[in-house]
PDB file of C-alpha atoms and ligand atoms in Angstrom:
ATOM      1  CA  MET A   1      51.056 -52.998  38.434  1.00 68.00           C
ATOM      2  CA  LYS A   2      48.675 -54.229  35.372  1.00 78.00           C
ATOM      3  CA  ARG A   3      48.708 -51.578  32.685  1.00 88.00           C
ATOM      4  CA  LEU A   4      44.855 -50.733  32.430  1.00 93.00           C
ATOM      5  CA  SER A   5      42.651 -49.819  29.808  1.00 95.00           C
ATOM      6  CA  ILE A   6      40.675 -46.646  30.697  1.00 97.00           C
ATOM      7  CA  ALA A   7      37.634 -45.270  29.149  1.00 98.00           C
ATOM      8  CA  ILE A   8      36.376 -41.881  29.679  1.00 98.00           C
ATOM      9  CA  ASP A   9      33.017 -40.997  28.245  1.00 96.00           C
ATOM     10  CA  GLY A  10      30.366 -38.195  28.753  1.00 94.00           C
ATOM     11  CA  PRO A  11      29.249 -34.843  27.087  1.00 91.00           C
ATOM     12  CA  ALA A  12      31.230 -31.615  25.699  1.00 85.00           C
ATOM     13  CA  GLY A  13      32.714 -29.839  28.346  1.00 87.00           C
ATOM     14  CA  ALA A  14      32.508 -32.403  31.348  1.00 94.00           C
ATOM     15  CA  GLY A  15      36.453 -31.949  31.337  1.00 93.00           C
ATOM     16  CA  LYS A  16      37.147 -35.378  29.814  1.00 94.00           C
ATOM     17  CA  SER A  17      40.298 -34.540  27.775  1.00 92.00           C
ATOM     18  CA  SER A  18      41.581 -32.373  30.711  1.00 93.00           C
ATOM     19  CA  VAL A  19      41.346 -35.263  33.263  1.00 96.00           C
ATOM     20  CA  ALA A  20      42.144 -37.956  30.537  1.00 96.00           C
ATOM     21  CA  LYS A  21      45.593 -36.044  30.254  1.00 95.00           C
ATOM     22  CA  ILE A  22      46.221 -35.638  33.974  1.00 95.00           C
ATOM     23  CA  LEU A  23      45.645 -39.512  34.227  1.00 95.00           C
ATOM     24  CA  ALA A  24      47.811 -40.316  31.564  1.00 95.00           C
ATOM     25  CA  ARG A  25      50.700 -38.123  32.854  1.00 93.00           C
ATOM     26  CA  ARG A  26      50.548 -39.419  36.353  1.00 93.00           C
ATOM     27  CA  MET A  27      50.216 -42.937  35.220  1.00 92.00           C
ATOM     28  CA  GLY A  28      52.654 -43.213  32.552  1.00 93.00           C
ATOM     29  CA  TYR A  29      49.951 -43.795  29.923  1.00 94.00           C
ATOM     30  CA  THR A  30      49.431 -42.700  26.619  1.00 95.00           C
ATOM     31  CA  TYR A  31      46.407 -40.527  26.203  1.00 96.00           C
ATOM     32  CA  LEU A  32      44.015 -41.189  22.855  1.00 96.00           C
ATOM     33  CA  ASP A  33      41.907 -38.407  21.944  1.00 96.00           C
ATOM     34  CA  THR A  34      39.164 -40.057  19.812  1.00 96.00           C
ATOM     35  CA  GLY A  35      37.105 -36.608  19.368  1.00 94.00           C
ATOM     36  CA  ALA A  36      40.250 -35.226  17.581  1.00 96.00           C
ATOM     37  CA  MET A  37      40.183 -38.170  15.222  1.00 98.00           C
ATOM     38  CA  TYR A  38      36.524 -37.524  14.335  1.00 97.00           C
ATOM     39  CA  ARG A  39      37.529 -33.519  13.931  1.00 97.00           C
ATOM     40  CA  ALA A  40      40.597 -35.006  11.548  1.00 98.00           C
ATOM     41  CA  VAL A  41      38.034 -36.700   9.253  1.00 98.00           C
ATOM     42  CA  THR A  42      35.795 -33.414   9.467  1.00 98.00           C
ATOM     43  CA  TYR A  43      38.685 -31.172   8.697  1.00 98.00           C
ATOM     44  CA  GLU A  44      39.773 -33.276   5.689  1.00 98.00           C
ATOM     45  CA  ALA A  45      36.090 -33.397   4.217  1.00 98.00           C
ATOM     46  CA  LEU A  46      35.621 -29.846   4.606  1.00 98.00           C
ATOM     47  CA  ARG A  47      39.116 -29.282   3.124  1.00 98.00           C
ATOM     48  CA  ARG A  48      38.338 -31.312  -0.190  1.00 98.00           C
ATOM     49  CA  GLY A  49      34.638 -30.085   0.060  1.00 98.00           C
ATOM     50  CA  ILE A  50      33.051 -33.265   0.420  1.00 98.00           C
ATOM     51  CA  GLU A  51      29.501 -33.144   1.762  1.00 96.00           C
ATOM     52  CA  GLU A  52      27.763 -36.251   0.689  1.00 97.00           C
ATOM     53  CA  GLU A  53      27.954 -38.920   3.508  1.00 97.00           C
ATOM     54  CA  ALA A  54      28.655 -41.910   1.654  1.00 98.00           C
ATOM     55  CA  ALA A  55      31.756 -39.987   0.155  1.00 98.00           C
ATOM     56  CA  ILE A  56      32.774 -38.864   3.530  1.00 98.00           C
ATOM     57  CA  ALA A  57      32.749 -42.314   4.567  1.00 98.00           C
ATOM     58  CA  ALA A  58      34.680 -43.724   1.543  1.00 98.00           C
ATOM     59  CA  MET A  59      37.493 -40.457   1.998  1.00 98.00           C
ATOM     60  CA  ALA A  60      37.421 -41.714   5.746  1.00 98.00           C
ATOM     61  CA  ALA A  61      38.345 -45.286   4.802  1.00 98.00           C
ATOM     62  CA  GLY A  62      41.161 -44.054   2.492  1.00 97.00           C
ATOM     63  CA  LEU A  63      42.875 -41.964   5.062  1.00 98.00           C
ATOM     64  CA  ASP A  64      46.289 -42.427   6.385  1.00 97.00           C
ATOM     65  CA  MET A  65      45.791 -41.029   9.873  1.00 98.00           C
ATOM     66  CA  THR A  66      48.375 -41.435  12.624  1.00 97.00           C
ATOM     67  CA  VAL A  67      48.472 -39.815  16.154  1.00 97.00           C
ATOM     68  CA  ALA A  68      51.392 -39.140  18.326  1.00 95.00           C
ATOM     69  CA  PRO A  69      51.724 -37.862  22.093  1.00 88.00           C
ATOM     70  CA  GLY A  70      52.472 -33.998  22.132  1.00 85.00           C
ATOM     71  CA  GLU A  71      52.880 -31.299  24.539  1.00 82.00           C
ATOM     72  CA  GLY A  72      49.211 -30.887  26.131  1.00 80.00           C
ATOM     73  CA  ARG A  73      47.391 -32.570  23.404  1.00 88.00           C
ATOM     74  CA  MET A  74      47.627 -35.225  21.053  1.00 94.00           C
ATOM     75  CA  ARG A  75      48.865 -34.889  17.696  1.00 97.00           C
ATOM     76  CA  VAL A  76      47.281 -35.630  14.467  1.00 98.00           C
ATOM     77  CA  PHE A  77      48.765 -36.334  11.220  1.00 98.00           C
ATOM     78  CA  LEU A  78      47.232 -37.107   7.689  1.00 98.00           C
ATOM     79  CA  SER A  79      49.276 -38.782   5.153  1.00 97.00           C
ATOM     80  CA  GLY A  80      52.308 -37.346   7.424  1.00 97.00           C
ATOM     81  CA  GLU A  81      50.998 -33.815   7.729  1.00 98.00           C
ATOM     82  CA  GLU A  82      50.243 -32.499  10.763  1.00 98.00           C
ATOM     83  CA  VAL A  83      46.690 -31.259  11.125  1.00 98.00           C
ATOM     84  CA  THR A  84      46.334 -30.637  14.799  1.00 97.00           C
ATOM     85  CA  ASP A  85      46.135 -26.806  14.653  1.00 96.00           C
ATOM     86  CA  HIS A  86      43.332 -27.040  12.176  1.00 97.00           C
ATOM     87  CA  LEU A  87      41.026 -29.532  14.412  1.00 97.00           C
ATOM     88  CA  ARG A  88      39.649 -26.922  16.913  1.00 92.00           C
ATOM     89  CA  THR A  89      38.101 -24.057  14.575  1.00 91.00           C
ATOM     90  CA  ALA A  90      34.556 -23.135  14.583  1.00 90.00           C
ATOM     91  CA  GLU A  91      34.202 -24.538  11.196  1.00 95.00           C
ATOM     92  CA  VAL A  92      35.361 -27.985  12.045  1.00 96.00           C
ATOM     93  CA  SER A  93      33.188 -27.831  15.418  1.00 89.00           C
ATOM     94  CA  GLY A  94      29.940 -26.956  13.587  1.00 89.00           C
ATOM     95  CA  ALA A  95      30.545 -29.891  11.111  1.00 95.00           C
ATOM     96  CA  VAL A  96      32.007 -32.774  13.391  1.00 94.00           C
ATOM     97  CA  SER A  97      28.562 -33.836  15.011  1.00 88.00           C
ATOM     98  CA  ARG A  98      27.332 -34.646  11.442  1.00 93.00           C
ATOM     99  CA  VAL A  99      30.410 -36.404  10.352  1.00 96.00           C
ATOM    100  CA  SER A 100      30.772 -38.562  13.635  1.00 93.00           C
ATOM    101  CA  ALA A 101      27.114 -39.808  13.139  1.00 91.00           C
ATOM    102  CA  ILE A 102      28.006 -41.525   9.724  1.00 95.00           C
ATOM    103  CA  PRO A 103      28.148 -45.274  10.762  1.00 95.00           C
ATOM    104  CA  ASP A 104      30.899 -46.282   8.422  1.00 97.00           C
ATOM    105  CA  VAL A 105      33.088 -43.265   9.502  1.00 97.00           C
ATOM    106  CA  ARG A 106      32.518 -44.608  13.027  1.00 96.00           C
ATOM    107  CA  THR A 107      33.517 -48.062  11.984  1.00 97.00           C
ATOM    108  CA  VAL A 108      36.747 -46.831  10.694  1.00 98.00           C
ATOM    109  CA  MET A 109      37.619 -44.916  13.593  1.00 98.00           C
ATOM    110  CA  VAL A 110      36.515 -47.398  16.007  1.00 97.00           C
ATOM    111  CA  ALA A 111      38.813 -50.118  14.617  1.00 97.00           C
ATOM    112  CA  LEU A 112      41.882 -47.631  14.520  1.00 97.00           C
ATOM    113  CA  GLN A 113      41.134 -46.777  18.078  1.00 97.00           C
ATOM    114  CA  ARG A 114      40.926 -50.103  19.035  1.00 97.00           C
ATOM    115  CA  LYS A 115      44.549 -50.886  17.319  1.00 96.00           C
ATOM    116  CA  LEU A 116      46.230 -48.019  18.851  1.00 94.00           C
ATOM    117  CA  SER A 117      44.936 -49.006  22.579  1.00 94.00           C
ATOM    118  CA  ALA A 118      45.551 -52.677  22.052  1.00 92.00           C
ATOM    119  CA  ALA A 119      48.636 -52.834  24.353  1.00 88.00           C
ATOM    120  CA  GLY A 120      46.819 -51.180  27.457  1.00 88.00           C
ATOM    121  CA  GLY A 121      48.504 -48.451  29.254  1.00 93.00           C
ATOM    122  CA  THR A 122      45.990 -46.133  27.594  1.00 96.00           C
ATOM    123  CA  VAL A 123      43.522 -43.357  28.582  1.00 97.00           C
ATOM    124  CA  LEU A 124      40.716 -42.858  25.624  1.00 97.00           C
ATOM    125  CA  ASP A 125      38.003 -40.258  25.894  1.00 95.00           C
ATOM    126  CA  GLY A 126      35.187 -40.029  23.716  1.00 92.00           C
ATOM    127  CA  ARG A 127      31.403 -40.543  23.699  1.00 90.00           C
ATOM    128  CA  ASP A 128      31.416 -44.600  22.873  1.00 92.00           C
ATOM    129  CA  ILE A 129      34.579 -45.730  24.464  1.00 96.00           C
ATOM    130  CA  GLY A 130      33.271 -47.821  27.366  1.00 96.00           C
ATOM    131  CA  THR A 131      30.118 -49.122  25.131  1.00 95.00           C
ATOM    132  CA  VAL A 132      31.379 -49.908  21.634  1.00 94.00           C
ATOM    133  CA  VAL A 133      35.218 -49.258  21.298  1.00 96.00           C
ATOM    134  CA  LEU A 134      36.407 -51.164  24.352  1.00 97.00           C
ATOM    135  CA  PRO A 135      33.686 -52.980  25.870  1.00 97.00           C
ATOM    136  CA  LYS A 136      36.002 -54.804  28.199  1.00 96.00           C
ATOM    137  CA  ALA A 137      38.052 -51.624  29.334  1.00 97.00           C
ATOM    138  CA  ASP A 138      39.284 -52.090  32.768  1.00 96.00           C
ATOM    139  CA  VAL A 139      37.857 -48.778  34.139  1.00 97.00           C
ATOM    140  CA  LYS A 140      34.937 -47.140  32.660  1.00 98.00           C
ATOM    141  CA  ILE A 141      34.107 -43.420  33.984  1.00 98.00           C
ATOM    142  CA  PHE A 142      30.966 -41.730  32.640  1.00 97.00           C
ATOM    143  CA  LEU A 143      31.917 -37.847  33.383  1.00 98.00           C
ATOM    144  CA  THR A 144      29.167 -35.412  33.546  1.00 96.00           C
ATOM    145  CA  ALA A 145      28.655 -31.819  34.739  1.00 97.00           C
ATOM    146  CA  SER A 146      25.396 -29.821  34.614  1.00 96.00           C
ATOM    147  CA  PRO A 147      24.983 -27.811  31.343  1.00 95.00           C
ATOM    148  CA  ARG A 148      25.347 -24.594  33.246  1.00 96.00           C
ATOM    149  CA  THR A 149      29.035 -25.629  34.672  1.00 95.00           C
ATOM    150  CA  ARG A 150      30.048 -26.661  31.500  1.00 95.00           C
ATOM    151  CA  ALA A 151      28.853 -23.563  29.918  1.00 94.00           C
ATOM    152  CA  ILE A 152      31.008 -21.523  32.233  1.00 93.00           C
ATOM    153  CA  ARG A 153      33.989 -23.526  32.009  1.00 90.00           C
ATOM    154  CA  ARG A 154      33.833 -22.962  28.245  1.00 87.00           C
ATOM    155  CA  TYR A 155      33.011 -19.505  28.694  1.00 91.00           C
ATOM    156  CA  LYS A 156      36.303 -19.118  30.838  1.00 90.00           C
ATOM    157  CA  GLU A 157      38.135 -21.046  28.332  1.00 84.00           C
ATOM    158  CA  LEU A 158      37.221 -18.748  25.672  1.00 83.00           C
ATOM    159  CA  GLY A 159      38.519 -15.661  27.664  1.00 85.00           C
ATOM    160  CA  GLY A 160      35.296 -14.636  29.083  1.00 79.00           C
ATOM    161  CA  SER A 161      33.664 -11.772  27.728  1.00 78.00           C
ATOM    162  CA  GLU A 162      36.517 -11.481  25.164  1.00 73.00           C
ATOM    163  CA  ALA A 163      34.743 -14.548  23.468  1.00 73.00           C
ATOM    164  CA  GLY A 164      31.949 -12.595  22.225  1.00 85.00           C
ATOM    165  CA  LEU A 165      29.313 -15.121  23.602  1.00 87.00           C
ATOM    166  CA  SER A 166      27.338 -14.948  26.507  1.00 92.00           C
ATOM    167  CA  VAL A 167      27.090 -17.913  28.877  1.00 94.00           C
ATOM    168  CA  ASP A 168      23.496 -18.154  28.079  1.00 95.00           C
ATOM    169  CA  GLU A 169      24.438 -18.754  24.378  1.00 93.00           C
ATOM    170  CA  ILE A 170      27.220 -21.180  25.212  1.00 91.00           C
ATOM    171  CA  GLU A 171      25.037 -23.252  27.372  1.00 94.00           C
ATOM    172  CA  ALA A 172      22.359 -23.157  24.690  1.00 94.00           C
ATOM    173  CA  ASP A 173      25.104 -24.530  22.264  1.00 89.00           C
ATOM    174  CA  ILE A 174      26.079 -27.390  24.635  1.00 90.00           C
ATOM    175  CA  ARG A 175      22.494 -28.463  24.938  1.00 92.00           C
ATOM    176  CA  ARG A 176      22.107 -28.575  21.057  1.00 89.00           C
ATOM    177  CA  ARG A 177      25.449 -30.685  20.984  1.00 85.00           C
ATOM    178  CA  ASP A 178      24.168 -33.071  23.713  1.00 89.00           C
ATOM    179  CA  LEU A 179      20.929 -33.731  22.162  1.00 89.00           C
ATOM    180  CA  LEU A 180      22.501 -34.396  18.764  1.00 85.00           C
ATOM    181  CA  ASP A 181      25.250 -36.761  20.611  1.00 82.00           C
ATOM    182  CA  SER A 182      22.615 -38.615  22.575  1.00 86.00           C
ATOM    183  CA  THR A 183      19.711 -39.208  19.887  1.00 88.00           C
ATOM    184  CA  ARG A 184      21.722 -40.043  16.834  1.00 81.00           C
ATOM    185  CA  ALA A 185      21.346 -43.593  15.663  1.00 83.00           C
ATOM    186  CA  ALA A 186      24.827 -44.482  15.419  1.00 79.00           C
ATOM    187  CA  SER A 187      26.495 -45.202  19.030  1.00 78.00           C
ATOM    188  CA  PRO A 188      24.515 -42.332  20.813  1.00 82.00           C
ATOM    189  CA  LEU A 189      26.115 -40.979  23.823  1.00 88.00           C
ATOM    190  CA  VAL A 190      25.128 -43.371  26.780  1.00 90.00           C
ATOM    191  CA  ALA A 191      26.579 -44.914  29.758  1.00 94.00           C
ATOM    192  CA  ALA A 192      27.818 -48.196  29.365  1.00 96.00           C
ATOM    193  CA  GLU A 193      25.953 -50.190  32.133  1.00 96.00           C
ATOM    194  CA  ASP A 194      29.195 -51.001  34.229  1.00 96.00           C
ATOM    195  CA  ALA A 195      30.425 -47.362  34.016  1.00 97.00           C
ATOM    196  CA  VAL A 196      30.963 -45.328  37.302  1.00 97.00           C
ATOM    197  CA  HIS A 197      28.914 -42.250  36.948  1.00 97.00           C
ATOM    198  CA  LEU A 198      31.162 -39.134  38.060  1.00 97.00           C
ATOM    199  CA  ASP A 199      29.331 -35.608  38.300  1.00 97.00           C
ATOM    200  CA  ASN A 200      32.283 -33.187  38.688  1.00 96.00           C
ATOM    201  CA  SER A 201      30.161 -29.947  38.706  1.00 96.00           C
ATOM    202  CA  ASP A 202      31.528 -29.351  42.381  1.00 96.00           C
ATOM    203  CA  LEU A 203      35.120 -30.948  41.775  1.00 96.00           C
ATOM    204  CA  THR A 204      38.278 -29.360  40.216  1.00 93.00           C
ATOM    205  CA  LEU A 205      40.105 -31.234  37.658  1.00 92.00           C
ATOM    206  CA  GLU A 206      42.587 -32.426  40.006  1.00 94.00           C
ATOM    207  CA  GLU A 207      40.042 -33.901  42.345  1.00 96.00           C
ATOM    208  CA  THR A 208      38.245 -35.549  39.234  1.00 97.00           C
ATOM    209  CA  ALA A 209      41.623 -37.060  38.013  1.00 96.00           C
ATOM    210  CA  GLU A 210      42.142 -38.227  41.810  1.00 96.00           C
ATOM    211  CA  ALA A 211      38.765 -39.742  41.940  1.00 96.00           C
ATOM    212  CA  ILE A 212      39.466 -41.697  38.908  1.00 97.00           C
ATOM    213  CA  MET A 213      42.808 -42.861  40.082  1.00 95.00           C
ATOM    214  CA  LYS A 214      41.215 -44.205  42.932  1.00 95.00           C
ATOM    215  CA  ILE A 215      39.028 -46.445  41.162  1.00 95.00           C
ATOM    216  CA  CYS A 216      41.998 -47.587  39.181  1.00 93.00           C
ATOM    217  CA  ARG A 217      44.141 -48.350  41.984  1.00 91.00           C
ATOM    218  CA  GLU A 218      41.350 -50.536  43.527  1.00 90.00           C
ATOM    219  CA  LYS A 219      40.973 -52.119  39.752  1.00 87.00           C
ATOM    220  CA  ALA A 220      44.652 -52.625  39.700  1.00 81.00           C
ATOM    221  CA  GLY A 221      44.811 -54.158  43.199  1.00 79.00           C
ATOM    222  CA  GLU A 222      41.949 -56.536  42.204  1.00 73.00           C
ATOM    223  CA  GLU A 223      43.761 -58.097  39.411  1.00 64.00           C
ATOM    224  CA  ARG A 224      47.199 -58.187  40.787  1.00 55.00           C
TER     225      ARG A 224
HETATM  226  O1   DC B   1      35.458 -34.308  22.303  1.00 63.88           O
HETATM  227  P1   DC B   1      35.393 -33.510  21.068  1.00 63.88           P
HETATM  228  O2   DC B   1      34.338 -32.181  21.279  1.00 63.88           O
HETATM  229  O3   DC B   1      36.527 -33.194  20.413  1.00 63.88           O
HETATM  230  O4   DC B   1      34.548 -34.451  19.934  1.00 63.88           O
HETATM  231  C1   DC B   1      34.010 -34.026  18.659  1.00 63.88           C
HETATM  232  C2   DC B   1      32.797 -34.424  18.104  1.00 63.88           C
HETATM  233  O5   DC B   1      33.042 -35.958  17.856  1.00 63.88           O
HETATM  234  C3   DC B   1      31.749 -34.532  18.888  1.00 63.88           C
HETATM  235  O6   DC B   1      30.306 -34.055  18.420  1.00 63.88           O
HETATM  236  C4   DC B   1      31.200 -35.781  19.563  1.00 63.88           C
HETATM  237  C5   DC B   1      31.980 -36.809  18.517  1.00 63.88           C
HETATM  238  N1   DC B   1      32.707 -37.960  18.886  1.00 63.88           N
HETATM  239  C6   DC B   1      32.137 -39.131  18.827  1.00 63.88           C
HETATM  240  O7   DC B   1      30.964 -39.274  18.257  1.00 63.88           O
HETATM  241  N2   DC B   1      32.872 -40.095  19.452  1.00 63.88           N
HETATM  242  C7   DC B   1      33.935 -40.240  19.860  1.00 63.88           C
HETATM  243  N3   DC B   1      34.323 -41.599  20.388  1.00 63.88           N
HETATM  244  C8   DC B   1      34.551 -38.783  20.365  1.00 63.88           C
HETATM  245  C9   DC B   1      33.799 -37.723  19.800  1.00 63.88           C
END
């Protein structure tokens, strides 16, 4: 069967990365977490204390970033040093929207993402995969869920009441990020015209992955 390239885009908390990982495992494909790549640029900018946009872009262009599959998540290395554990901190999460909105940062990341997925047999998740990174992806999914559903998922992920944040506060943050990601000038979050829209508010991750696998099987069947 042809090894497909699969693009999964959608807002934060829709379950893109969880679903992408399930798909990659089941299909024997490589999972490329493009958000982690923007997070790595952000982490390095914070570490070096670089704030100005042009300087962040110049730094991104000079980064030696490599990735590798890992247990349950993609691993990221900068000049050979693993930074995976530093990418999901509140500090990086707070700054990544701004960094990922810098056009020259996007150009560098998109080129790297295309290179890493050139051979096919890849599942990419992000915001602009079907529109910009891989406009010719074999399968494009635009995955959404209601802001409330996404907030509840995140609340549980953070350990419920242990998190110190209420569902309402998380929902407000999700709505803020949605707005930032969908209204920025560079590659705003929009569905590709030929993407299949999938709202998984009432589906489990397994059911979501199964729905996408079905689309992939149909696509692979068409192209055999
Ligand atoms: O999916 P995530 O939360 O790890 O993404 C982190 C940030 O990077 C988020 O603000 C959206 C942005 N991003 C992007 O602009 N383009 C992508 N392809 C992936 C993520």
